[in-house]
Short mmCIF file of C-alpha atoms in Angstrom, two decimals:
data_model
loop_
_atom_site.label_atom_id
_atom_site.label_comp_id
_atom_site.label_asym_id
_atom_site.label_seq_id
_atom_site.Cartn_x
_atom_site.Cartn_y
_atom_site.Cartn_z
CA ALA A 195 98.87 127.30 104.55
CA GLN A 196 95.58 125.35 104.64
CA LYS A 197 95.18 121.57 103.80
CA VAL A 198 92.43 119.01 103.78
CA THR A 199 93.06 115.48 103.49
CA GLN A 200 90.61 112.77 102.70
CA ALA A 201 92.67 109.70 103.08
CA GLN A 202 89.77 107.29 101.68
CA THR A 203 89.99 107.53 97.94
CA GLU A 204 87.39 105.01 97.33
CA ILE A 205 84.89 103.27 99.53
CA SER A 206 82.30 100.52 98.36
CA VAL A 207 79.51 99.40 100.55
CA VAL A 208 76.41 97.46 100.00
CA GLU A 209 73.01 99.27 100.45
CA LYS A 210 71.95 99.81 103.90
CA GLU A 211 75.21 99.71 105.51
CA ASP A 212 76.53 102.59 107.42
CA VAL A 213 79.59 104.55 106.07
CA THR A 214 81.95 107.27 107.36
CA LEU A 215 83.87 109.47 105.15
CA ASP A 216 87.11 110.87 106.86
CA CYS A 217 88.26 114.39 106.75
CA VAL A 218 91.36 115.93 108.55
CA TYR A 219 92.28 119.46 108.07
CA GLU A 220 95.22 121.83 108.93
CA THR A 221 95.10 125.46 109.53
CA ARG A 222 96.69 128.30 111.50
CA ASP A 223 93.46 130.42 111.78
CA THR A 224 91.40 130.33 114.91
CA THR A 225 88.27 131.19 113.01
CA TYR A 226 87.72 128.96 110.01
CA TYR A 227 84.71 127.02 108.16
CA LEU A 228 84.36 123.48 107.07
CA PHE A 229 82.09 122.35 104.34
CA TRP A 230 81.01 118.95 102.85
CA TYR A 231 79.96 118.90 98.99
CA LYS A 232 78.57 115.94 97.01
CA GLN A 233 79.44 115.50 93.51
CA PRO A 234 77.12 112.91 91.64
CA PRO A 235 77.82 111.15 88.57
CA SER A 236 76.01 113.94 86.54
CA GLY A 237 79.12 116.21 87.84
CA GLU A 238 77.55 119.18 89.52
CA LEU A 239 78.69 120.14 93.11
CA VAL A 240 76.01 120.27 95.81
CA PHE A 241 76.47 121.91 99.11
CA LEU A 242 75.74 119.55 102.08
CA ILE A 243 76.83 121.33 105.29
CA ARG A 244 78.87 124.31 106.70
CA ARG A 245 80.21 124.19 110.24
CA ASN A 246 82.32 127.03 111.98
CA SER A 247 85.23 126.61 114.27
CA PHE A 248 83.36 127.68 117.24
CA ASP A 249 80.69 125.22 116.80
CA GLU A 250 81.47 121.78 117.84
CA GLN A 251 77.97 120.18 118.08
CA ASN A 252 77.44 117.45 116.00
CA GLU A 253 74.82 117.72 113.46
CA ILE A 254 72.25 115.25 111.94
CA SER A 255 70.15 115.85 108.92
CA GLY A 256 68.15 112.76 108.08
CA ARG A 257 70.52 109.97 107.11
CA TYR A 258 73.53 112.34 107.21
CA SER A 259 75.46 113.17 110.24
CA TRP A 260 78.64 115.12 110.86
CA ASN A 261 81.17 114.79 113.69
CA PHE A 262 83.48 117.86 114.15
CA GLN A 263 86.28 117.34 116.68
CA LYS A 264 88.77 120.28 116.89
CA SER A 265 90.96 118.15 119.06
CA THR A 266 91.80 115.90 116.33
CA SER A 267 91.23 118.43 113.46
CA SER A 268 88.63 116.10 111.86
CA PHE A 269 85.27 116.71 110.39
CA ASN A 270 83.86 113.25 109.53
CA PHE A 271 80.71 112.57 107.52
CA THR A 272 78.57 109.56 108.33
CA ILE A 273 75.71 108.26 105.99
CA THR A 274 73.35 105.76 107.90
CA ALA A 275 71.47 103.12 105.83
CA SER A 276 73.26 103.90 102.71
CA GLN A 277 71.31 103.99 99.45
CA VAL A 278 72.46 103.65 95.80
CA VAL A 279 71.54 107.19 95.22
CA ASP A 280 74.28 108.23 97.53
CA SER A 281 76.94 107.03 95.14
CA ALA A 282 79.07 110.10 94.45
CA VAL A 283 82.20 111.73 95.22
CA TYR A 284 82.25 113.47 98.44
CA PHE A 285 84.52 116.60 98.99
CA CYS A 286 85.53 118.12 102.27
CA ALA A 287 86.52 121.72 102.07
CA LEU A 288 88.05 124.44 104.48
CA SER A 289 87.84 128.14 104.18
CA GLU A 290 89.41 130.99 106.36
CA ALA A 291 87.18 133.58 107.81
CA GLY A 292 86.33 136.12 105.18
CA ILE A 293 86.45 139.71 105.73
CA ARG A 294 83.05 141.26 105.81
CA ASN A 295 81.45 141.63 102.37
CA SER A 296 84.44 139.82 100.72
CA GLY A 297 84.50 136.14 99.53
CA SER A 298 86.83 133.53 101.05
CA ARG A 299 88.73 130.86 99.18
CA LEU A 300 88.02 127.24 99.63
CA THR A 301 90.67 124.47 100.16
CA PHE A 302 89.48 121.01 99.00
CA GLY A 303 90.28 117.73 99.85
CA GLU A 304 90.99 115.14 97.25
CA GLY A 305 87.59 113.72 97.46
CA THR A 306 86.13 110.07 98.40
CA GLN A 307 84.35 108.20 95.79
CA LEU A 308 81.48 106.39 97.38
CA THR A 309 79.88 103.49 95.47
CA VAL A 310 76.77 102.00 97.17
CA ASN A 311 75.91 98.63 95.61
CA PRO A 312 72.41 97.19 95.49
CA ASN B 80 66.16 129.18 88.95
CA ALA B 81 69.52 129.28 86.94
CA GLY B 82 71.95 130.01 89.72
CA VAL B 83 75.42 129.84 88.25
CA THR B 84 75.52 129.33 84.38
CA GLN B 85 78.80 128.24 82.67
CA THR B 86 79.21 128.36 78.85
CA PRO B 87 80.39 126.36 77.06
CA LYS B 88 79.72 123.00 78.54
CA PHE B 89 82.30 121.16 76.49
CA GLN B 90 85.39 122.39 74.34
CA VAL B 91 88.20 120.93 72.50
CA LEU B 92 91.06 123.24 71.57
CA LYS B 93 94.37 122.78 70.00
CA THR B 94 97.64 123.59 71.83
CA GLY B 95 98.36 127.36 71.45
CA GLN B 96 94.64 128.42 70.85
CA SER B 97 92.99 130.93 73.01
CA MET B 98 89.72 130.65 74.68
CA THR B 99 87.39 132.37 77.26
CA LEU B 100 85.21 130.44 79.60
CA GLN B 101 81.97 132.60 80.54
CA CYS B 102 80.38 132.48 83.92
CA ALA B 103 77.27 134.25 85.05
CA GLN B 104 75.25 134.24 88.38
CA ASP B 105 71.87 135.66 88.85
CA MET B 106 71.74 135.39 92.88
CA ASN B 107 73.16 139.02 93.32
CA HIS B 108 76.39 137.45 94.90
CA ASN B 109 79.20 139.58 95.53
CA SER B 110 81.90 137.01 95.22
CA MET B 111 82.88 134.65 92.36
CA TYR B 112 85.60 132.05 91.75
CA TRP B 113 87.03 129.70 89.24
CA TYR B 114 88.41 126.23 90.04
CA ARG B 115 89.72 123.39 88.17
CA GLN B 116 89.16 119.74 88.96
CA ASP B 117 91.73 117.29 87.95
CA PRO B 118 91.49 113.36 88.78
CA GLY B 119 92.67 112.66 92.36
CA MET B 120 93.31 116.42 93.16
CA GLY B 121 90.04 117.70 94.28
CA LEU B 122 89.21 121.23 93.10
CA ARG B 123 91.99 123.86 93.20
CA LEU B 124 91.32 127.69 93.08
CA ILE B 125 92.53 129.34 89.95
CA TYR B 126 91.37 133.00 90.63
CA TYR B 127 88.71 134.66 92.58
CA SER B 128 86.77 137.98 92.76
CA ALA B 129 85.82 138.93 96.25
CA SER B 130 83.68 141.93 95.02
CA GLU B 131 83.03 143.70 91.62
CA GLY B 132 86.20 145.29 90.64
CA THR B 133 88.70 143.20 92.28
CA THR B 134 90.33 139.85 91.30
CA ASP B 135 92.97 137.94 93.02
CA LYS B 136 95.05 134.90 92.25
CA GLY B 137 94.47 131.61 93.83
CA GLU B 138 96.45 128.42 94.07
CA VAL B 139 97.21 127.82 90.43
CA PRO B 140 96.92 131.02 88.41
CA ASN B 141 99.63 130.55 85.91
CA GLY B 142 98.22 130.37 82.22
CA TYR B 143 95.03 132.21 83.02
CA ASN B 144 93.52 135.57 83.26
CA VAL B 145 90.18 136.62 84.61
CA SER B 146 87.77 139.60 84.09
CA ARG B 147 84.96 140.72 86.43
CA LEU B 148 82.79 142.23 83.82
CA ASN B 149 80.19 143.25 86.25
CA LYS B 150 78.57 141.87 89.27
CA ARG B 151 77.01 139.05 87.58
CA GLU B 152 79.71 137.94 85.23
CA PHE B 153 83.27 136.48 85.83
CA SER B 154 85.17 135.13 82.80
CA LEU B 155 88.36 132.99 82.51
CA ARG B 156 90.73 133.20 79.63
CA LEU B 157 93.43 131.03 78.42
CA GLU B 158 95.65 132.92 76.08
CA SER B 159 97.78 130.05 74.82
CA ALA B 160 96.08 126.71 75.62
CA ALA B 161 98.50 123.86 76.82
CA PRO B 162 97.63 120.09 77.28
CA SER B 163 98.21 120.64 80.98
CA GLN B 164 95.21 122.73 81.18
CA THR B 165 92.93 120.07 80.03
CA SER B 166 90.58 119.84 83.05
CA VAL B 167 86.99 120.35 84.15
CA TYR B 168 86.42 124.05 85.17
CA PHE B 169 83.97 125.16 87.71
CA CYS B 170 82.65 128.61 88.44
CA ALA B 171 81.15 129.39 91.62
CA SER B 172 79.71 132.40 93.60
CA SER B 173 78.78 133.23 97.19
CA ALA B 174 76.87 135.78 99.11
CA PRO B 175 78.63 138.40 101.12
CA THR B 176 80.01 137.02 104.34
CA GLY B 177 78.11 139.26 106.86
CA GLY B 178 80.50 137.75 109.39
CA VAL B 179 79.77 134.12 108.53
CA ASN B 180 81.30 132.41 105.41
CA GLN B 181 78.60 131.59 103.12
CA PRO B 182 78.67 128.31 100.90
CA GLN B 183 79.78 128.51 97.42
CA HIS B 184 77.12 127.73 94.67
CA PHE B 185 78.78 126.00 91.63
CA GLY B 186 77.95 125.92 88.07
CA ASP B 187 77.75 122.80 86.20
CA GLY B 188 81.35 122.85 84.94
CA THR B 189 83.01 123.21 81.51
CA ARG B 190 85.01 120.05 80.26
CA LEU B 191 87.99 121.47 78.37
CA SER B 192 90.43 119.22 76.22
CA ILE B 193 93.39 120.50 74.67
CA LEU B 194 95.19 118.48 72.05
#
């Protein structure tokens, strides 16, 4: 069975601090996909990034960066120079490889509530 | 620019009442999903439909039924609502994998309270 653990329930930082959100996953599949979603106070879920199990390159997008390490089954998310607008719940999620033209189910972590204070 | 549309946005039911949550997507996606979000538990998959004409159970299907009405619409029905079904319900859709799992696009959610 697949499992995603986000051990940090809540994190509070002051604006401009860097913050890392941890994600650890379990799966028996050799091919799988990892995702991060953001849920701002308005409640919608916003897709941030997808990573497949064969691509361990770290990725940077503006102030966001992701560190994928298969050896430790982790897919951590770092926000550099945090801003108040980054305040949200962040979810890490895992999916098995889907059959062609079929969907695939997401297993979510419990989420990390990030609060960035001015 | 609608994406995934859920109706209603809010609903209050009494125990034992029935209700259907509606979901429609205009992105020509093959796959659709229903999740529930409870405090401290992330999102859990209730049912999904990999393609039109198919539905499958997810992690927490008990007490729910679904209908994939056509490619655009995927409804979730509570036949006899229970207080334990108080939650925020999210519908999502995704494009065909084409060998790569596509991200799911989510609706804005339905807040359902059962008294």
